[in-house]
PDB file of C-alpha atoms in Angstrom:
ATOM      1  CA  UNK A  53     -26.807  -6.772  -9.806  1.00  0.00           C
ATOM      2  CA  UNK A  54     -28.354  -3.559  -9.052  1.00  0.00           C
ATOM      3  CA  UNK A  55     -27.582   0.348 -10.123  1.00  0.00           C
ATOM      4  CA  UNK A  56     -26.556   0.607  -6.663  1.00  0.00           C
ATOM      5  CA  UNK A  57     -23.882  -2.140  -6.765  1.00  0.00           C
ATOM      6  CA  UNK A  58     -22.419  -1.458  -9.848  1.00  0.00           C
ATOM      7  CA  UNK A  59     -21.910   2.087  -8.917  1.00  0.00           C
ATOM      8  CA  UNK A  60     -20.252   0.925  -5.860  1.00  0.00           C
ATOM      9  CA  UNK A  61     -18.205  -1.683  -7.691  1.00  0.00           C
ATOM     10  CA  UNK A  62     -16.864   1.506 -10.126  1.00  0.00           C
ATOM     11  CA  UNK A  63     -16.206   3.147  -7.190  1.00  0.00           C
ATOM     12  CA  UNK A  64     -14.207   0.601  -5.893  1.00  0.00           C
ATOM     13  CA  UNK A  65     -12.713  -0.262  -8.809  1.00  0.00           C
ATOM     14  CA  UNK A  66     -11.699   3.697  -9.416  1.00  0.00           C
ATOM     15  CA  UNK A  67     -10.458   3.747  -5.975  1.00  0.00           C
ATOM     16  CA  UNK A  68      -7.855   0.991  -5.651  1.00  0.00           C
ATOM     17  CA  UNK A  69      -6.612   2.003  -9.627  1.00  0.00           C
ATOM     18  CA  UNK A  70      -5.837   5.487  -7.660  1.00  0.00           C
ATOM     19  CA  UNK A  71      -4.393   4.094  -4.876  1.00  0.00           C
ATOM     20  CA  UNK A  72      -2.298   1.550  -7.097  1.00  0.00           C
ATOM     21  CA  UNK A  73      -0.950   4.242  -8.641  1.00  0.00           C
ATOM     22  CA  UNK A  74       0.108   6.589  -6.116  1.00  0.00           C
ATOM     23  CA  UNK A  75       2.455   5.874  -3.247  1.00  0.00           C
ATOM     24  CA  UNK A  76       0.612   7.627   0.275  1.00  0.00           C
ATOM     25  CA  UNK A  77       4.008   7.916   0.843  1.00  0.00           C
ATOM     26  CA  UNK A  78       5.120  10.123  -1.773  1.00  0.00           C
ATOM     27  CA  UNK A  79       2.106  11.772  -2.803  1.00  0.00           C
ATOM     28  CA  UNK A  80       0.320  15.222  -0.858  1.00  0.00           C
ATOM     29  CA  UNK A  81      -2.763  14.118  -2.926  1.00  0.00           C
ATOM     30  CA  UNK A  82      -3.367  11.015  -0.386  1.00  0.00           C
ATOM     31  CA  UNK A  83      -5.745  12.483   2.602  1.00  0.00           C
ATOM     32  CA  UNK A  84      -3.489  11.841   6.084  1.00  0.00           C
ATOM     33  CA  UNK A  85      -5.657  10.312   9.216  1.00  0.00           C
ATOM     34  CA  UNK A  86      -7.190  13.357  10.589  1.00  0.00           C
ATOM     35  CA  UNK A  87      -6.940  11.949  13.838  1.00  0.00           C
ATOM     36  CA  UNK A  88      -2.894  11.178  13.987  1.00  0.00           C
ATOM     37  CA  UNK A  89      -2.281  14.821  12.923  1.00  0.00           C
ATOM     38  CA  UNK A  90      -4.475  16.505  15.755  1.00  0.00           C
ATOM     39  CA  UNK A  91      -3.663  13.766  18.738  1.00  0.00           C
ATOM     40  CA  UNK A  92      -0.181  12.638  17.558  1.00  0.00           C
ATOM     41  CA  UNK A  93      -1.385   9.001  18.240  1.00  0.00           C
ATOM     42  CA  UNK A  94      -1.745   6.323  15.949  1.00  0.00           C
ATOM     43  CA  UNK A  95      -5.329   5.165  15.297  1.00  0.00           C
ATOM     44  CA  UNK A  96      -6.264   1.466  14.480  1.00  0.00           C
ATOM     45  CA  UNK A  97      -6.461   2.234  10.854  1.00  0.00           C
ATOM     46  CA  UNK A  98      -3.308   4.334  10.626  1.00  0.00           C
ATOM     47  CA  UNK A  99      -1.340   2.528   7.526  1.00  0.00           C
ATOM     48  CA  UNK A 100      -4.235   1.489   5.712  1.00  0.00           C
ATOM     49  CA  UNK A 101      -3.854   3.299   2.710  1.00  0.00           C
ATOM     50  CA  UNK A 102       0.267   2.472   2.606  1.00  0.00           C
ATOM     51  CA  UNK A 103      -1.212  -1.779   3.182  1.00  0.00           C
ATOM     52  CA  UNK A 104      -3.434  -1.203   0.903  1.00  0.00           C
ATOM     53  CA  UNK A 105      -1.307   0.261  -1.751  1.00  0.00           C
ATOM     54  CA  UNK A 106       1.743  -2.686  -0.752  1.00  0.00           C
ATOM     55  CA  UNK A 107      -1.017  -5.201  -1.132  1.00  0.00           C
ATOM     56  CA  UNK A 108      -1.959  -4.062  -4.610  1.00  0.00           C
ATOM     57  CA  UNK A 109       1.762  -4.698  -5.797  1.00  0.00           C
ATOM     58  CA  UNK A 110       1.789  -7.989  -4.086  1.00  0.00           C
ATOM     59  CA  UNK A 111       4.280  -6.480  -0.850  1.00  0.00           C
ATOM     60  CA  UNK A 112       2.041  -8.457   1.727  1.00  0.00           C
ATOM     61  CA  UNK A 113       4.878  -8.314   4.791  1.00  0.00           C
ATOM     62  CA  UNK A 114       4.982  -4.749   4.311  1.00  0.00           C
ATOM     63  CA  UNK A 115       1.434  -4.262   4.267  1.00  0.00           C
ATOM     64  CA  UNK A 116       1.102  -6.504   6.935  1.00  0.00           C
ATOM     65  CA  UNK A 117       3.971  -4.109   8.338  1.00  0.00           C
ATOM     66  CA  UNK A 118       1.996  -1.228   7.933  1.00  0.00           C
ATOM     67  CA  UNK A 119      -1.207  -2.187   9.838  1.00  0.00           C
ATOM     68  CA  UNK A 120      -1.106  -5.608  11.116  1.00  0.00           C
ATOM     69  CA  UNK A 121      -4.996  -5.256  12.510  1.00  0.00           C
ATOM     70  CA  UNK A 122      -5.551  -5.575   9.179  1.00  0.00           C
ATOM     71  CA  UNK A 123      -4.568  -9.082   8.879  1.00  0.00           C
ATOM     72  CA  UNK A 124      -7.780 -10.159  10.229  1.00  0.00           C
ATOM     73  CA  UNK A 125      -9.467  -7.149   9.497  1.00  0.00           C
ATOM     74  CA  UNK A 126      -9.759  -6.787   6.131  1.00  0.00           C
ATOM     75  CA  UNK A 127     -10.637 -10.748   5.744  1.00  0.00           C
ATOM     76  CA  UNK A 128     -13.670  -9.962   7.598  1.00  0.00           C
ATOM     77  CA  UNK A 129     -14.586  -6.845   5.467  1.00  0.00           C
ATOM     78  CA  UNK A 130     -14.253  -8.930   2.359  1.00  0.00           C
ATOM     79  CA  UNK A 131     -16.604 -11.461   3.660  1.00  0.00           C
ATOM     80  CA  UNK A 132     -19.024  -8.626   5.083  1.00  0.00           C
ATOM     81  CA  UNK A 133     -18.837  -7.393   1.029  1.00  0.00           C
ATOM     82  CA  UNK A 134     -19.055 -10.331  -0.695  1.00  0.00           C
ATOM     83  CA  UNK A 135     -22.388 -11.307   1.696  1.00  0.00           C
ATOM     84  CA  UNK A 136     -23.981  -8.493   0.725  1.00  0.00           C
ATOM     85  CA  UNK A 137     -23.599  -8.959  -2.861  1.00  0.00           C
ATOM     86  CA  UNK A 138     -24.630 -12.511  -2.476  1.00  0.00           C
ATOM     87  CA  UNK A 139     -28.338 -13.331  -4.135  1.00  0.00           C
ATOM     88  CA  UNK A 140     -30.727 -13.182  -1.487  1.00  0.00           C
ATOM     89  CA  UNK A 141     -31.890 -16.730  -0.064  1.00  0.00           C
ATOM     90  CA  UNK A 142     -30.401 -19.556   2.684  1.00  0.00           C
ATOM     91  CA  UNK A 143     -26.675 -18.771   1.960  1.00  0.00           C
ATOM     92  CA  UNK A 144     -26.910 -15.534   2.048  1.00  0.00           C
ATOM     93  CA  UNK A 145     -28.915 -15.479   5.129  1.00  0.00           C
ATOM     94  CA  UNK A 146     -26.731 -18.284   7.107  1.00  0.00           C
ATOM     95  CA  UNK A 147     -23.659 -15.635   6.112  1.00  0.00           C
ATOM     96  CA  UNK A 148     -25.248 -12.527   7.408  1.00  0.00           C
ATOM     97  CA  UNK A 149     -26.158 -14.356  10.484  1.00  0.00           C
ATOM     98  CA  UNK A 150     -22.461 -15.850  11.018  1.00  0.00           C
ATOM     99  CA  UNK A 151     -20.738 -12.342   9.838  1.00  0.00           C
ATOM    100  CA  UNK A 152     -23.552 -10.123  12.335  1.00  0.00           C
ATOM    101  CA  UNK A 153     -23.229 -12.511  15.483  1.00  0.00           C
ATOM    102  CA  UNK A 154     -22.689 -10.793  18.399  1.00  0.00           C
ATOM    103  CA  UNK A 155     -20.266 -12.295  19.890  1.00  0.00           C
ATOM    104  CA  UNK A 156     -18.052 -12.216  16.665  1.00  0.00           C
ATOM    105  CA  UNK A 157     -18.732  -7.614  16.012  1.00  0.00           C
ATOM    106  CA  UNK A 158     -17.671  -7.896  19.791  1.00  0.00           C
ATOM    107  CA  UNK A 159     -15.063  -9.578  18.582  1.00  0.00           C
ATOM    108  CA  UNK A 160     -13.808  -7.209  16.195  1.00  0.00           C
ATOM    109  CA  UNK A 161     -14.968  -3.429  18.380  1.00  0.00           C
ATOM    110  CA  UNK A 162     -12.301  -4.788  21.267  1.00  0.00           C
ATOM    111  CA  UNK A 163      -9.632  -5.941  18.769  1.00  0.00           C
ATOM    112  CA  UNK A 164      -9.833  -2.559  17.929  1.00  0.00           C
ATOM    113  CA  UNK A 165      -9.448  -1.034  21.131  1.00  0.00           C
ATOM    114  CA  UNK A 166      -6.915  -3.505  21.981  1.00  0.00           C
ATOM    115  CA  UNK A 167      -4.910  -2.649  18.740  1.00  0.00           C
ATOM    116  CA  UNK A 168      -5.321   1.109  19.226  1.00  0.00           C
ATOM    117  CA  UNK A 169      -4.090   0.813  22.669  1.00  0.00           C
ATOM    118  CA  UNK A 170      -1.187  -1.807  21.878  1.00  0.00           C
ATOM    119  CA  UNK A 171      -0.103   0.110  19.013  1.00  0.00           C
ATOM    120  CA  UNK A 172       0.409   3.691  20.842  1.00  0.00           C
ATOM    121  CA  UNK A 173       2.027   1.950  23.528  1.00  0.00           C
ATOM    122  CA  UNK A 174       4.741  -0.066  22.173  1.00  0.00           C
ATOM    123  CA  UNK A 175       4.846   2.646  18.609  1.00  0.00           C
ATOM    124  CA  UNK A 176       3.639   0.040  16.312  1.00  0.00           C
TER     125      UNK A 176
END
């Protein structure tokens, strides 16, 4: 493991202690989505920080609650991580193949039109 990754792991690692200990809810501190606050519309990753922060206390159908795009979202992310810090050979390669098809990013780019559409019109 490289400079690179373990700086990113610290990162990581400094990020969800934060967010595990302060509520978005309660706390000005948390950054608010930019886009909600000049559009008044939810957009697909409105919640994530509240999930997130549910998830890390073990609340999953409130996270779930929160942002349910990132039910299949954030699987996907985990796998794009964990491919990346994968040793470099067959696996690794067979993953980033699988993980970069096209068909499956054109999966994900209209599930998140869909679910910013779905979610402003029914207030999800």
């Amino acid at each position: 493991m490289g400079v690179k990754h373990i700086v990113i792991l610290v990162a990581c690692v400094a990020g969800l202690g934060l967010l595990y200990v302060l509520n978005p809810v309660e706390h000005a501190l948390m950054p608010k989505c930019v886009f909600k606050l000049l559009t008044g519309l939810s957009c697909p990753g409105c919640g994530f920080q509240r999930a997130l922060h549910a998830l890390l206390h073990g609340r999953i159908a409130e996270a779930a609650a929160y942002n349910y795009w990132l039910l299949f979202a954030l699987p996907y992310l985990l796998a794009l991580i964990a491919q990346r810090l994968m040793p470099k050979g067959r696996m690794s390669e067979k993953a980033r193949r699988l993980l970069e098809h096209r068909y499956v990013v054109a999966f994900y780019i209209v599930s998140f039109f869909a679910w910013f559409v779905i979610r402003n019109i029914y207030h999800i």
